[in-house]
Amino acid sequence: FVTWATVPKDRLVWLTHSPASYRATPESDRYFCPQCGAQLALYTELAPNSIDITVATLDKVDDFAPKREIWIGSKIAWVPLSDTLVHEHEETL
């Protein structure tokens, strides 16, 4: 699984260089580092004003604490859920 930080698309600035990308589905693009292959972001036309950034690739990971747990209907059985976060069976945009 992955932890995403959702940010306004028009506020995102790539600091060093633009990532590579590919069309993952008819309505979404995935961005990745062309040097190491790390997945960096996901954009979907279903939420056209935002982009999801892979938190594990950020310099200050602790600045992006989760607010909800989504897709819990298909979670790995041994992954515990938080007692304090909002739970969503599937993602609601």
PDB file of C-alpha atoms in Angstrom:
ATOM      1  CA  PHE A   1       0.000   0.000   0.000  1.00  0.00           C
ATOM      2  CA  VAL A   2       0.970   3.621  -0.268  1.00  0.00           C
ATOM      3  CA  THR A   3       0.395   6.842   1.641  1.00  0.00           C
ATOM      4  CA  TRP A   4      -0.577   9.835  -0.472  1.00  0.00           C
ATOM      5  CA  ALA A   5      -0.679  13.550   0.271  1.00  0.00           C
ATOM      6  CA  THR A   6      -3.354  15.213  -1.841  1.00  0.00           C
ATOM      7  CA  VAL A   7      -2.445  18.756  -2.869  1.00  0.00           C
ATOM      8  CA  PRO A   8      -3.905  21.354  -5.254  1.00  0.00           C
ATOM      9  CA  LYS A   9      -2.525  20.557  -8.708  1.00  0.00           C
ATOM     10  CA  ASP A  10      -1.811  24.198  -9.493  1.00  0.00           C
ATOM     11  CA  ARG A  11       0.349  24.536  -6.330  1.00  0.00           C
ATOM     12  CA  LEU A  12       2.693  21.621  -7.082  1.00  0.00           C
ATOM     13  CA  VAL A  13       6.199  22.621  -8.162  1.00  0.00           C
ATOM     14  CA  TRP A  14       8.844  20.042  -9.041  1.00  0.00           C
ATOM     15  CA  LEU A  15      12.045  21.489  -7.592  1.00  0.00           C
ATOM     16  CA  THR A  16      14.804  19.703  -9.491  1.00  0.00           C
ATOM     17  CA  HIS A  17      13.350  18.386 -12.738  1.00  0.00           C
ATOM     18  CA  SER A  18      10.050  17.196 -14.116  1.00  0.00           C
ATOM     19  CA  PRO A  19       9.372  13.506 -13.557  1.00  0.00           C
ATOM     20  CA  ALA A  20       8.646  10.993 -16.279  1.00  0.00           C
ATOM     21  CA  SER A  21       5.039   9.877 -16.636  1.00  0.00           C
ATOM     22  CA  TYR A  22       2.802   7.289 -18.219  1.00  0.00           C
ATOM     23  CA  ARG A  23      -0.944   6.959 -18.794  1.00  0.00           C
ATOM     24  CA  ALA A  24      -1.963   4.322 -16.226  1.00  0.00           C
ATOM     25  CA  THR A  25      -5.682   4.252 -17.054  1.00  0.00           C
ATOM     26  CA  PRO A  26      -7.843   6.192 -19.517  1.00  0.00           C
ATOM     27  CA  GLU A  27      -8.301   8.877 -16.831  1.00  0.00           C
ATOM     28  CA  SER A  28      -5.063   8.821 -14.817  1.00  0.00           C
ATOM     29  CA  ASP A  29      -1.346   9.515 -15.129  1.00  0.00           C
ATOM     30  CA  ARG A  30       1.415   8.223 -12.881  1.00  0.00           C
ATOM     31  CA  TYR A  31       4.645  10.156 -12.381  1.00  0.00           C
ATOM     32  CA  PHE A  32       7.975   8.569 -11.508  1.00  0.00           C
ATOM     33  CA  CYS A  33      11.669   9.382 -11.169  1.00  0.00           C
ATOM     34  CA  PRO A  34      13.415   8.601 -14.481  1.00  0.00           C
ATOM     35  CA  GLN A  35      16.674   7.781 -12.643  1.00  0.00           C
ATOM     36  CA  CYS A  36      15.497   5.348  -9.936  1.00  0.00           C
ATOM     37  CA  GLY A  37      11.921   4.522 -10.927  1.00  0.00           C
ATOM     38  CA  ALA A  38      10.344   5.660  -7.627  1.00  0.00           C
ATOM     39  CA  GLN A  39       6.623   6.375  -7.982  1.00  0.00           C
ATOM     40  CA  LEU A  40       6.158  10.079  -7.187  1.00  0.00           C
ATOM     41  CA  ALA A  41       2.573  11.075  -7.922  1.00  0.00           C
ATOM     42  CA  LEU A  42      -0.817  10.160  -9.326  1.00  0.00           C
ATOM     43  CA  TYR A  43      -3.163  12.461 -11.203  1.00  0.00           C
ATOM     44  CA  THR A  44      -6.711  11.463 -12.068  1.00  0.00           C
ATOM     45  CA  GLU A  45      -9.234  13.345 -14.155  1.00  0.00           C
ATOM     46  CA  LEU A  46     -11.820  12.214 -11.570  1.00  0.00           C
ATOM     47  CA  ALA A  47     -10.311  14.885  -9.266  1.00  0.00           C
ATOM     48  CA  PRO A  48      -8.938  17.371 -11.821  1.00  0.00           C
ATOM     49  CA  ASN A  49      -7.900  20.075  -9.339  1.00  0.00           C
ATOM     50  CA  SER A  50      -5.655  17.897  -7.176  1.00  0.00           C
ATOM     51  CA  ILE A  51      -2.707  15.535  -7.442  1.00  0.00           C
ATOM     52  CA  ASP A  52      -1.616  12.792  -5.028  1.00  0.00           C
ATOM     53  CA  ILE A  53       2.050  12.818  -3.999  1.00  0.00           C
ATOM     54  CA  THR A  54       3.716   9.673  -2.637  1.00  0.00           C
ATOM     55  CA  VAL A  55       4.541  10.668   0.956  1.00  0.00           C
ATOM     56  CA  ALA A  56       7.475   8.251   1.275  1.00  0.00           C
ATOM     57  CA  THR A  57       9.349  10.225  -1.405  1.00  0.00           C
ATOM     58  CA  LEU A  58       9.116  13.568   0.415  1.00  0.00           C
ATOM     59  CA  ASP A  59      11.956  15.105   2.414  1.00  0.00           C
ATOM     60  CA  LYS A  60       9.749  15.830   5.457  1.00  0.00           C
ATOM     61  CA  VAL A  61       7.537  12.745   5.705  1.00  0.00           C
ATOM     62  CA  ASP A  62       6.365  13.584   9.254  1.00  0.00           C
ATOM     63  CA  ASP A  63       4.738  16.802   7.989  1.00  0.00           C
ATOM     64  CA  PHE A  64       2.015  14.746   6.269  1.00  0.00           C
ATOM     65  CA  ALA A  65       0.135  12.780   8.915  1.00  0.00           C
ATOM     66  CA  PRO A  66      -2.832  10.801   7.564  1.00  0.00           C
ATOM     67  CA  LYS A  67      -6.426  12.001   7.964  1.00  0.00           C
ATOM     68  CA  ARG A  68      -8.222   8.937   6.632  1.00  0.00           C
ATOM     69  CA  GLU A  69      -7.711   5.327   5.636  1.00  0.00           C
ATOM     70  CA  ILE A  70      -9.233   4.396   2.293  1.00  0.00           C
ATOM     71  CA  TRP A  71      -9.822   1.181   0.393  1.00  0.00           C
ATOM     72  CA  ILE A  72     -10.146  -0.703   3.672  1.00  0.00           C
ATOM     73  CA  GLY A  73     -12.493  -3.131   1.927  1.00  0.00           C
ATOM     74  CA  SER A  74      -9.469  -4.616   0.172  1.00  0.00           C
ATOM     75  CA  LYS A  75      -6.798  -4.070   2.823  1.00  0.00           C
ATOM     76  CA  ILE A  76      -4.243  -6.711   3.734  1.00  0.00           C
ATOM     77  CA  ALA A  77      -5.657  -8.732   6.646  1.00  0.00           C
ATOM     78  CA  TRP A  78      -2.672  -8.186   8.965  1.00  0.00           C
ATOM     79  CA  VAL A  79      -2.593  -4.385   8.530  1.00  0.00           C
ATOM     80  CA  PRO A  80      -4.233  -2.777  11.580  1.00  0.00           C
ATOM     81  CA  LEU A  81      -6.621   0.153  11.192  1.00  0.00           C
ATOM     82  CA  SER A  82      -6.332   3.306  13.262  1.00  0.00           C
ATOM     83  CA  ASP A  83      -8.964   3.951  15.921  1.00  0.00           C
ATOM     84  CA  THR A  84      -8.768   7.709  15.285  1.00  0.00           C
ATOM     85  CA  LEU A  85      -8.843   8.059  11.477  1.00  0.00           C
ATOM     86  CA  VAL A  86     -11.847   8.162   9.168  1.00  0.00           C
ATOM     87  CA  HIS A  87     -12.296   4.833   7.381  1.00  0.00           C
ATOM     88  CA  GLU A  88     -13.573   4.525   3.797  1.00  0.00           C
ATOM     89  CA  HIS A  89     -14.437   1.164   2.258  1.00  0.00           C
ATOM     90  CA  GLU A  90     -13.494   2.680  -1.121  1.00  0.00           C
ATOM     91  CA  GLU A  91     -12.220   6.134  -1.953  1.00  0.00           C
ATOM     92  CA  THR A  92     -14.718   8.954  -2.174  1.00  0.00           C
ATOM     93  CA  LEU A  93     -13.544  11.954  -4.156  1.00  0.00           C
TER      94      LEU A  93
END
